[in-house]
């Protein structure tokens, strides 16, 4: 019976390993099916420049959701779909801006809450947006502009 | 009523039915904005007024008052700090804020030197509209400027200006929020007042040195 004991121990060890791997890949891959829920809102940006699905959505630096998907909307605008944690209320005059972490860091969406009484409901739309500032374009404008 | 009279009445009513609100308002924000911008440019190009900077500024401010909704801009800039304020506090803030905007933007407008405004597009969604324009400098540099407008009664009024993708309201909202959360609303009013007094002092000095 000694042999089966070893087998069981190995089996438990392997299962533990698989569970640990699964946990690692879920937490590293930022898969959020465990914390599913929340509601969706969309926002149309003239350009998203480097924003990706999975990017953070923050208020005051606190994560309140994620970018779910990015697609091309009408008039060649970028339509960004955000999943916001349930319980977080976004006022109708909230502004969604695409910002960069630090000088060359990753892009995220910062929402500055508004003061309106109206709340954006599920599948609503954030109308006030700010596209990321394109530094290269700005630079070239002010370098080549001064002829 | 004969069938002819009936047909005539119907024909007269038809255009009214066809002209749904959507169709009536399409293009109106751009038209209203264009009229005001043309007015402002005319004032700025007037050689008579160039000699009288004070009158010129008053004239530009009047045009701005006709198309801008300063109260809405102030309200949105204050965001969630607007609701707890009393009516008197709100009035004081709106007047201080429109003075601040006048100092920083209408003051800049006086540097106008033949830039052209091009209307690129317009999108209307319910009560809101965005009019996209380009300011073209003499060197040919294009600066995108979007005007966000709201439908108020008969008029469309501008409440936010987005220059190069940077929103005016967003800029002030962040600043005001920082000041109010770290100190208080009264502190913000005090700061705005001292800035105003400083400016009036500087303006007087400039004028006396010019004379």
Tab-separated table of C-alpha atoms in Angstrom:
chain	number	residue	atom	x	y	z
A	1	UNK	CA	0.000	0.000	0.000
A	2	UNK	CA	3.022	2.228	0.231
A	3	UNK	CA	3.078	2.678	-3.513
A	4	UNK	CA	-0.505	4.021	-3.726
A	5	UNK	CA	0.288	6.537	-0.982
A	6	UNK	CA	3.097	7.938	-3.088
A	7	UNK	CA	0.762	8.038	-6.078
A	8	UNK	CA	-1.833	10.010	-4.133
A	9	UNK	CA	0.785	12.446	-2.896
A	10	UNK	CA	2.044	12.985	-6.459
A	11	UNK	CA	-1.537	13.394	-7.670
A	12	UNK	CA	-2.305	16.028	-5.045
A	13	UNK	CA	0.941	17.793	-5.885
A	14	UNK	CA	0.112	17.851	-9.594
A	15	UNK	CA	-3.418	19.131	-8.930
A	16	UNK	CA	-2.016	21.856	-6.656
A	17	UNK	CA	0.406	22.792	-9.423
A	18	UNK	CA	-2.381	23.035	-11.989
A	19	UNK	CA	-4.523	25.166	-9.638
A	20	UNK	CA	-1.555	27.462	-8.999
A	21	UNK	CA	-0.922	27.761	-12.756
A	22	UNK	CA	-4.565	28.516	-13.437
A	23	UNK	CA	-4.571	31.162	-10.709
A	24	UNK	CA	-1.403	32.708	-12.105
A	25	UNK	CA	-2.674	32.880	-15.658
A	26	UNK	CA	-6.007	34.334	-14.561
A	27	UNK	CA	-4.466	37.019	-12.413
A	28	UNK	CA	-1.672	37.846	-14.880
A	29	UNK	CA	-3.945	37.761	-17.889
A	30	UNK	CA	-6.394	40.009	-16.028
A	31	UNK	CA	-9.297	37.804	-17.011
A	32	UNK	CA	-12.274	39.210	-15.241
A	33	UNK	CA	-14.844	36.451	-15.638
A	34	UNK	CA	-14.707	35.914	-11.912
A	35	UNK	CA	-15.670	39.517	-11.222
A	36	UNK	CA	-18.096	39.691	-14.160
A	37	UNK	CA	-21.010	42.038	-13.954
A	38	UNK	CA	-20.990	45.770	-14.090
A	39	UNK	CA	-22.516	47.623	-16.994
A	40	UNK	CA	-21.431	48.844	-20.400
A	41	UNK	CA	-21.137	52.402	-21.655
A	42	UNK	CA	-19.719	53.619	-24.958
A	43	UNK	CA	-17.742	56.698	-25.936
A	44	UNK	CA	-16.728	57.970	-29.383
A	45	UNK	CA	-13.213	59.358	-29.652
A	46	UNK	CA	-11.664	61.101	-32.677
A	47	UNK	CA	-8.631	58.863	-32.063
A	48	UNK	CA	-7.621	56.369	-29.387
A	49	UNK	CA	-3.878	56.343	-30.129
A	50	UNK	CA	-2.517	53.322	-28.273
A	51	UNK	CA	-5.501	52.474	-26.078
A	52	UNK	CA	-6.202	48.740	-26.049
A	53	UNK	CA	-8.959	46.415	-24.976
A	54	UNK	CA	-8.219	45.649	-21.331
A	55	UNK	CA	-6.894	49.122	-20.551
A	56	UNK	CA	-7.929	50.607	-17.232
A	57	UNK	CA	-10.750	53.047	-16.657
A	58	UNK	CA	-10.049	55.227	-13.645
A	59	UNK	CA	-11.591	57.900	-11.499
A	60	UNK	CA	-9.115	59.751	-9.291
A	61	UNK	CA	-6.548	57.061	-10.067
A	62	UNK	CA	-8.792	54.260	-8.813
A	63	UNK	CA	-9.724	51.518	-11.252
A	64	UNK	CA	-13.476	51.448	-11.830
A	65	UNK	CA	-13.609	49.372	-14.997
A	66	UNK	CA	-11.925	48.237	-18.167
A	67	UNK	CA	-11.994	48.891	-21.877
A	68	UNK	CA	-13.997	45.997	-23.268
A	69	UNK	CA	-13.591	46.581	-26.991
A	70	UNK	CA	-12.588	49.197	-29.534
A	71	UNK	CA	-14.111	49.417	-32.999
A	72	UNK	CA	-14.598	51.858	-35.799
A	73	UNK	CA	-17.763	53.914	-35.354
A	74	UNK	CA	-19.643	56.236	-37.683
A	75	UNK	CA	-17.693	59.074	-39.314
A	76	UNK	CA	-14.444	57.130	-38.873
A	77	UNK	CA	-14.402	57.696	-35.146
A	78	UNK	CA	-13.205	55.156	-32.653
A	79	UNK	CA	-16.054	53.661	-30.639
A	80	UNK	CA	-14.833	52.447	-27.280
A	81	UNK	CA	-16.973	50.180	-25.152
A	82	UNK	CA	-16.257	50.322	-21.424
A	83	UNK	CA	-17.324	47.967	-18.696
A	84	UNK	CA	-17.876	49.903	-15.506
A	85	UNK	CA	-18.220	48.255	-12.119
A	86	UNK	CA	-21.807	48.195	-10.914
A	87	UNK	CA	-22.394	50.689	-8.153
A	88	UNK	CA	-20.271	53.357	-9.832
A	89	UNK	CA	-22.474	56.184	-11.074
A	90	UNK	CA	-21.358	58.287	-14.024
A	91	UNK	CA	-23.054	61.647	-14.406
A	92	UNK	CA	-24.260	62.721	-17.809
A	93	UNK	CA	-21.610	65.488	-18.018
A	94	UNK	CA	-18.683	63.246	-17.021
A	95	UNK	CA	-15.645	63.680	-19.253
A	96	UNK	CA	-13.734	60.639	-20.526
A	97	UNK	CA	-10.145	61.478	-21.465
A	98	UNK	CA	-7.462	59.156	-22.789
A	99	UNK	CA	-4.353	59.780	-20.725
A	100	UNK	CA	-0.853	58.345	-20.570
A	101	UNK	CA	0.688	56.971	-17.369
A	102	UNK	CA	3.779	59.027	-16.876
A	103	UNK	CA	5.529	60.373	-19.946
A	104	UNK	CA	5.760	57.192	-22.020
A	105	UNK	CA	3.591	54.797	-20.062
A	106	UNK	CA	0.501	52.889	-21.121
A	107	UNK	CA	-2.737	54.568	-22.105
A	108	UNK	CA	-5.798	54.556	-19.872
A	109	UNK	CA	-9.146	56.285	-19.686
A	110	UNK	CA	-9.619	58.849	-16.976
A	111	UNK	CA	-13.145	59.853	-16.138
A	112	UNK	CA	-13.698	63.132	-14.360
A	113	UNK	CA	-17.110	62.982	-12.696
A	114	UNK	CA	-19.584	65.713	-13.512
A	115	UNK	CA	-22.216	67.481	-11.458
A	116	UNK	CA	-25.371	66.706	-13.414
A	117	UNK	CA	-28.379	65.027	-11.788
A	118	UNK	CA	-28.745	62.761	-14.792
A	119	UNK	CA	-26.846	59.480	-14.611
A	120	UNK	CA	-25.601	57.533	-17.626
A	121	UNK	CA	-27.428	54.224	-17.511
A	122	UNK	CA	-26.347	50.809	-18.813
A	123	UNK	CA	-25.586	50.929	-22.566
A	124	UNK	CA	-25.523	54.712	-22.321
A	125	UNK	CA	-22.986	56.976	-23.909
A	126	UNK	CA	-20.390	59.367	-22.528
A	127	UNK	CA	-20.736	62.383	-24.783
A	128	UNK	CA	-17.905	64.501	-23.436
A	129	UNK	CA	-14.577	63.077	-24.549
A	130	UNK	CA	-10.982	64.153	-24.889
A	131	UNK	CA	-8.709	62.371	-27.344
A	132	UNK	CA	-5.091	61.754	-26.374
A	133	UNK	CA	-2.761	64.603	-27.187
A	134	UNK	CA	-0.517	63.505	-30.014
A	135	UNK	CA	2.838	64.924	-29.068
A	136	UNK	CA	4.499	64.067	-32.370
A	137	UNK	CA	1.789	65.846	-34.312
A	138	UNK	CA	1.958	68.845	-32.013
A	139	UNK	CA	5.725	68.985	-32.294
A	140	UNK	CA	5.730	68.775	-36.073
A	141	UNK	CA	3.043	71.426	-36.206
A	142	UNK	CA	5.029	73.881	-34.232
A	143	UNK	CA	8.349	72.989	-35.806
A	144	UNK	CA	7.200	73.039	-39.422
A	145	UNK	CA	4.520	75.614	-38.845
A	146	UNK	CA	7.023	78.352	-38.265
A	147	UNK	CA	8.265	78.761	-41.823
B	1	UNK	CA	-65.576	72.680	-48.731
B	2	UNK	CA	-64.927	71.413	-52.222
B	3	UNK	CA	-62.280	68.804	-52.871
B	4	UNK	CA	-60.180	71.507	-54.510
B	5	UNK	CA	-60.116	73.664	-51.403
B	6	UNK	CA	-59.293	70.596	-49.322
B	7	UNK	CA	-56.399	69.708	-51.596
B	8	UNK	CA	-55.097	73.268	-51.378
B	9	UNK	CA	-55.180	73.256	-47.585
B	10	UNK	CA	-53.371	69.925	-47.575
B	11	UNK	CA	-50.742	71.233	-49.962
B	12	UNK	CA	-50.195	74.239	-47.719
B	13	UNK	CA	-49.845	72.058	-44.629
B	14	UNK	CA	-47.536	69.495	-46.194
B	15	UNK	CA	-44.286	71.485	-45.901
B	16	UNK	CA	-44.950	72.047	-42.186
B	17	UNK	CA	-45.365	68.323	-41.612
B	18	UNK	CA	-42.286	67.451	-43.636
B	19	UNK	CA	-40.125	69.973	-41.836
B	20	UNK	CA	-39.657	67.885	-38.691
B	21	UNK	CA	-37.621	69.456	-35.840
B	22	UNK	CA	-34.568	67.394	-36.844
B	23	UNK	CA	-34.519	68.942	-40.263
B	24	UNK	CA	-35.149	72.462	-39.026
B	25	UNK	CA	-32.219	72.309	-36.629
B	26	UNK	CA	-29.678	70.626	-38.898
B	27	UNK	CA	-26.923	73.104	-39.646
B	28	UNK	CA	-28.374	75.716	-37.303
B	29	UNK	CA	-25.588	75.436	-34.662
B	30	UNK	CA	-22.970	76.049	-37.351
B	31	UNK	CA	-24.919	78.981	-38.778
B	32	UNK	CA	-25.349	80.626	-35.402
B	33	UNK	CA	-21.708	80.108	-34.505
B	34	UNK	CA	-20.575	81.406	-37.884
B	35	UNK	CA	-22.609	84.619	-37.485
B	36	UNK	CA	-21.012	85.337	-34.114
B	37	UNK	CA	-17.488	84.508	-35.269
B	38	UNK	CA	-17.949	86.766	-38.297
B	39	UNK	CA	-19.138	89.536	-35.997
B	40	UNK	CA	-16.092	89.116	-33.757
B	41	UNK	CA	-13.707	89.093	-36.720
B	42	UNK	CA	-15.323	92.255	-38.064
B	43	UNK	CA	-14.799	94.002	-34.725
B	44	UNK	CA	-11.189	92.818	-34.556
B	45	UNK	CA	-10.455	94.000	-38.070
B	46	UNK	CA	-12.116	97.375	-37.621
B	47	UNK	CA	-9.281	99.934	-37.888
B	48	UNK	CA	-11.297	102.514	-35.919
B	49	UNK	CA	-11.725	100.203	-32.951
B	50	UNK	CA	-8.061	99.167	-32.996
B	51	UNK	CA	-7.203	102.541	-31.542
B	52	UNK	CA	-9.659	102.074	-28.691
B	53	UNK	CA	-8.690	98.827	-26.932
B	54	UNK	CA	-11.191	99.251	-24.088
B	55	UNK	CA	-14.176	99.656	-26.388
B	56	UNK	CA	-12.925	96.854	-28.558
B	57	UNK	CA	-12.784	94.482	-25.619
B	58	UNK	CA	-16.305	95.458	-24.544
B	59	UNK	CA	-17.570	94.841	-28.080
B	60	UNK	CA	-15.897	91.408	-28.263
B	61	UNK	CA	-17.255	90.497	-24.841
B	62	UNK	CA	-20.759	91.369	-26.013
B	63	UNK	CA	-20.453	89.045	-28.987
B	64	UNK	CA	-19.104	86.329	-26.679
B	65	UNK	CA	-22.043	86.797	-24.304
B	66	UNK	CA	-24.434	86.187	-27.178
B	67	UNK	CA	-23.009	82.783	-28.105
B	68	UNK	CA	-21.407	81.483	-24.870
B	69	UNK	CA	-23.337	80.071	-21.955
B	70	UNK	CA	-20.920	81.058	-19.191
B	71	UNK	CA	-23.234	79.779	-16.466
B	72	UNK	CA	-23.256	76.277	-18.010
B	73	UNK	CA	-19.468	76.327	-18.423
B	74	UNK	CA	-19.071	77.390	-14.789
B	75	UNK	CA	-21.507	74.731	-13.592
B	76	UNK	CA	-19.803	71.939	-15.508
B	77	UNK	CA	-16.343	73.092	-14.438
B	78	UNK	CA	-17.370	72.990	-10.794
B	79	UNK	CA	-19.037	69.592	-11.455
B	80	UNK	CA	-20.067	67.863	-8.217
B	81	UNK	CA	-19.133	70.913	-6.138
B	82	UNK	CA	-21.919	72.901	-7.855
B	83	UNK	CA	-24.922	71.234	-6.204
B	84	UNK	CA	-24.057	72.065	-2.544
B	85	UNK	CA	-23.564	75.791	-3.320
B	86	UNK	CA	-26.199	78.406	-2.440
B	87	UNK	CA	-27.654	80.611	-5.176
B	88	UNK	CA	-25.580	83.602	-4.023
B	89	UNK	CA	-22.376	81.536	-4.098
B	90	UNK	CA	-23.225	80.270	-7.592
B	91	UNK	CA	-23.865	83.772	-8.905
B	92	UNK	CA	-20.607	85.038	-7.467
B	93	UNK	CA	-18.695	82.092	-8.917
B	94	UNK	CA	-20.221	82.489	-12.385
B	95	UNK	CA	-19.298	86.163	-12.498
B	96	UNK	CA	-15.727	85.495	-11.284
B	97	UNK	CA	-15.349	82.598	-13.707
B	98	UNK	CA	-16.562	84.508	-16.758
B	99	UNK	CA	-14.118	87.284	-15.837
B	100	UNK	CA	-11.351	84.684	-15.641
B	101	UNK	CA	-12.285	83.343	-19.089
B	102	UNK	CA	-12.394	86.856	-20.474
B	103	UNK	CA	-8.944	87.609	-19.135
B	104	UNK	CA	-7.373	84.437	-20.478
B	105	UNK	CA	-9.190	84.079	-23.809
B	106	UNK	CA	-10.618	87.412	-24.927
B	107	UNK	CA	-7.266	88.941	-23.999
B	108	UNK	CA	-5.641	86.466	-26.421
B	109	UNK	CA	-8.170	87.242	-29.128
B	110	UNK	CA	-6.842	90.776	-29.204
B	111	UNK	CA	-3.651	89.360	-30.684
B	112	UNK	CA	-5.723	88.411	-33.733
B	113	UNK	CA	-3.796	88.896	-36.960
B	114	UNK	CA	-5.732	87.587	-39.935
B	115	UNK	CA	-6.288	83.952	-38.938
B	116	UNK	CA	-9.024	82.199	-40.858
B	117	UNK	CA	-11.780	80.006	-39.471
B	118	UNK	CA	-12.889	76.989	-41.465
B	119	UNK	CA	-16.007	75.002	-40.600
B	120	UNK	CA	-15.273	71.305	-40.916
B	121	UNK	CA	-18.379	69.545	-39.701
B	122	UNK	CA	-21.209	69.343	-37.262
B	123	UNK	CA	-22.919	66.580	-35.362
B	124	UNK	CA	-26.186	67.069	-33.524
B	125	UNK	CA	-27.388	64.589	-30.931
B	126	UNK	CA	-30.563	65.484	-29.086
B	127	UNK	CA	-30.023	68.728	-27.231
B	128	UNK	CA	-26.274	68.753	-27.818
B	129	UNK	CA	-24.143	69.571	-30.829
B	130	UNK	CA	-20.474	69.643	-31.720
B	131	UNK	CA	-19.270	72.074	-34.374
B	132	UNK	CA	-15.793	71.255	-35.627
B	133	UNK	CA	-13.699	74.098	-36.954
B	134	UNK	CA	-10.114	74.731	-37.911
B	135	UNK	CA	-8.211	77.878	-37.207
B	136	UNK	CA	-5.732	78.480	-39.999
B	137	UNK	CA	-2.871	80.775	-39.152
B	138	UNK	CA	-1.091	82.928	-41.679
B	139	UNK	CA	1.718	80.371	-41.813
B	140	UNK	CA	-0.808	77.722	-42.748
B	141	UNK	CA	-0.793	75.807	-39.465
B	142	UNK	CA	-4.159	74.234	-38.762
B	143	UNK	CA	-5.402	74.202	-35.201
B	144	UNK	CA	-8.527	72.103	-34.666
B	145	UNK	CA	-11.091	73.803	-32.428
B	146	UNK	CA	-14.361	72.087	-31.528
B	147	UNK	CA	-17.279	73.972	-30.052
B	148	UNK	CA	-19.664	71.978	-27.887
B	149	UNK	CA	-23.094	73.542	-27.903
B	150	UNK	CA	-26.430	73.104	-26.147
B	151	UNK	CA	-29.876	73.965	-27.439
B	152	UNK	CA	-31.388	76.640	-25.195
B	153	UNK	CA	-34.775	77.972	-26.288
B	154	UNK	CA	-34.280	79.390	-29.762
B	155	UNK	CA	-30.518	79.504	-29.584
B	156	UNK	CA	-27.570	77.174	-29.595
B	157	UNK	CA	-25.043	78.244	-26.995
B	158	UNK	CA	-21.425	77.178	-26.637
B	159	UNK	CA	-20.510	75.685	-23.279
B	160	UNK	CA	-17.159	74.065	-24.017
B	161	UNK	CA	-14.271	74.741	-26.365
B	162	UNK	CA	-11.911	71.877	-27.255
B	163	UNK	CA	-8.598	73.084	-28.681
B	164	UNK	CA	-6.224	70.416	-30.045
B	165	UNK	CA	-8.287	67.824	-28.209
B	166	UNK	CA	-7.945	69.597	-24.871
B	167	UNK	CA	-11.244	70.579	-23.305
B	168	UNK	CA	-11.595	73.861	-21.463
B	169	UNK	CA	-14.055	72.427	-18.949
B	170	UNK	CA	-11.871	69.389	-18.271
B	171	UNK	CA	-8.920	71.676	-17.593
B	172	UNK	CA	-10.782	73.857	-15.100
B	173	UNK	CA	-12.661	70.920	-13.561
B	174	UNK	CA	-9.380	69.255	-12.545
B	175	UNK	CA	-7.969	72.482	-11.143
B	176	UNK	CA	-11.101	73.478	-9.221
B	177	UNK	CA	-11.568	69.974	-7.853
B	178	UNK	CA	-7.987	69.960	-6.553
B	179	UNK	CA	-8.353	73.329	-4.834
B	180	UNK	CA	-11.759	72.520	-3.305
B	181	UNK	CA	-10.803	69.058	-2.032
B	182	UNK	CA	-7.481	70.186	-0.539
B	183	UNK	CA	-8.851	73.408	0.981
B	184	UNK	CA	-12.381	74.749	0.425
B	185	UNK	CA	-14.744	76.498	-1.952
B	186	UNK	CA	-14.175	79.756	-0.068
B	187	UNK	CA	-10.448	79.381	-0.729
B	188	UNK	CA	-11.132	79.014	-4.453
B	189	UNK	CA	-13.252	82.181	-4.469
B	190	UNK	CA	-10.503	84.000	-2.566
B	191	UNK	CA	-7.885	82.844	-5.087
B	192	UNK	CA	-10.001	83.923	-8.032
B	193	UNK	CA	-10.621	87.307	-6.420
B	194	UNK	CA	-6.938	88.022	-5.800
B	195	UNK	CA	-6.155	87.034	-9.397
B	196	UNK	CA	-8.828	89.441	-10.564
B	197	UNK	CA	-7.482	92.281	-8.420
B	198	UNK	CA	-3.943	91.601	-9.600
B	199	UNK	CA	-5.089	91.786	-13.189
B	200	UNK	CA	-7.006	95.037	-12.686
B	201	UNK	CA	-3.899	96.505	-11.018
B	202	UNK	CA	-1.652	95.423	-13.902
B	203	UNK	CA	-4.120	96.675	-16.459
B	204	UNK	CA	-4.200	100.116	-14.817
B	205	UNK	CA	-0.420	100.253	-14.709
B	206	UNK	CA	-0.204	99.364	-18.380
B	207	UNK	CA	-2.674	102.049	-19.297
B	208	UNK	CA	-1.002	104.786	-17.272
B	209	UNK	CA	2.375	103.892	-18.769
B	210	UNK	CA	0.900	104.021	-22.247
B	211	UNK	CA	-0.536	107.499	-21.742
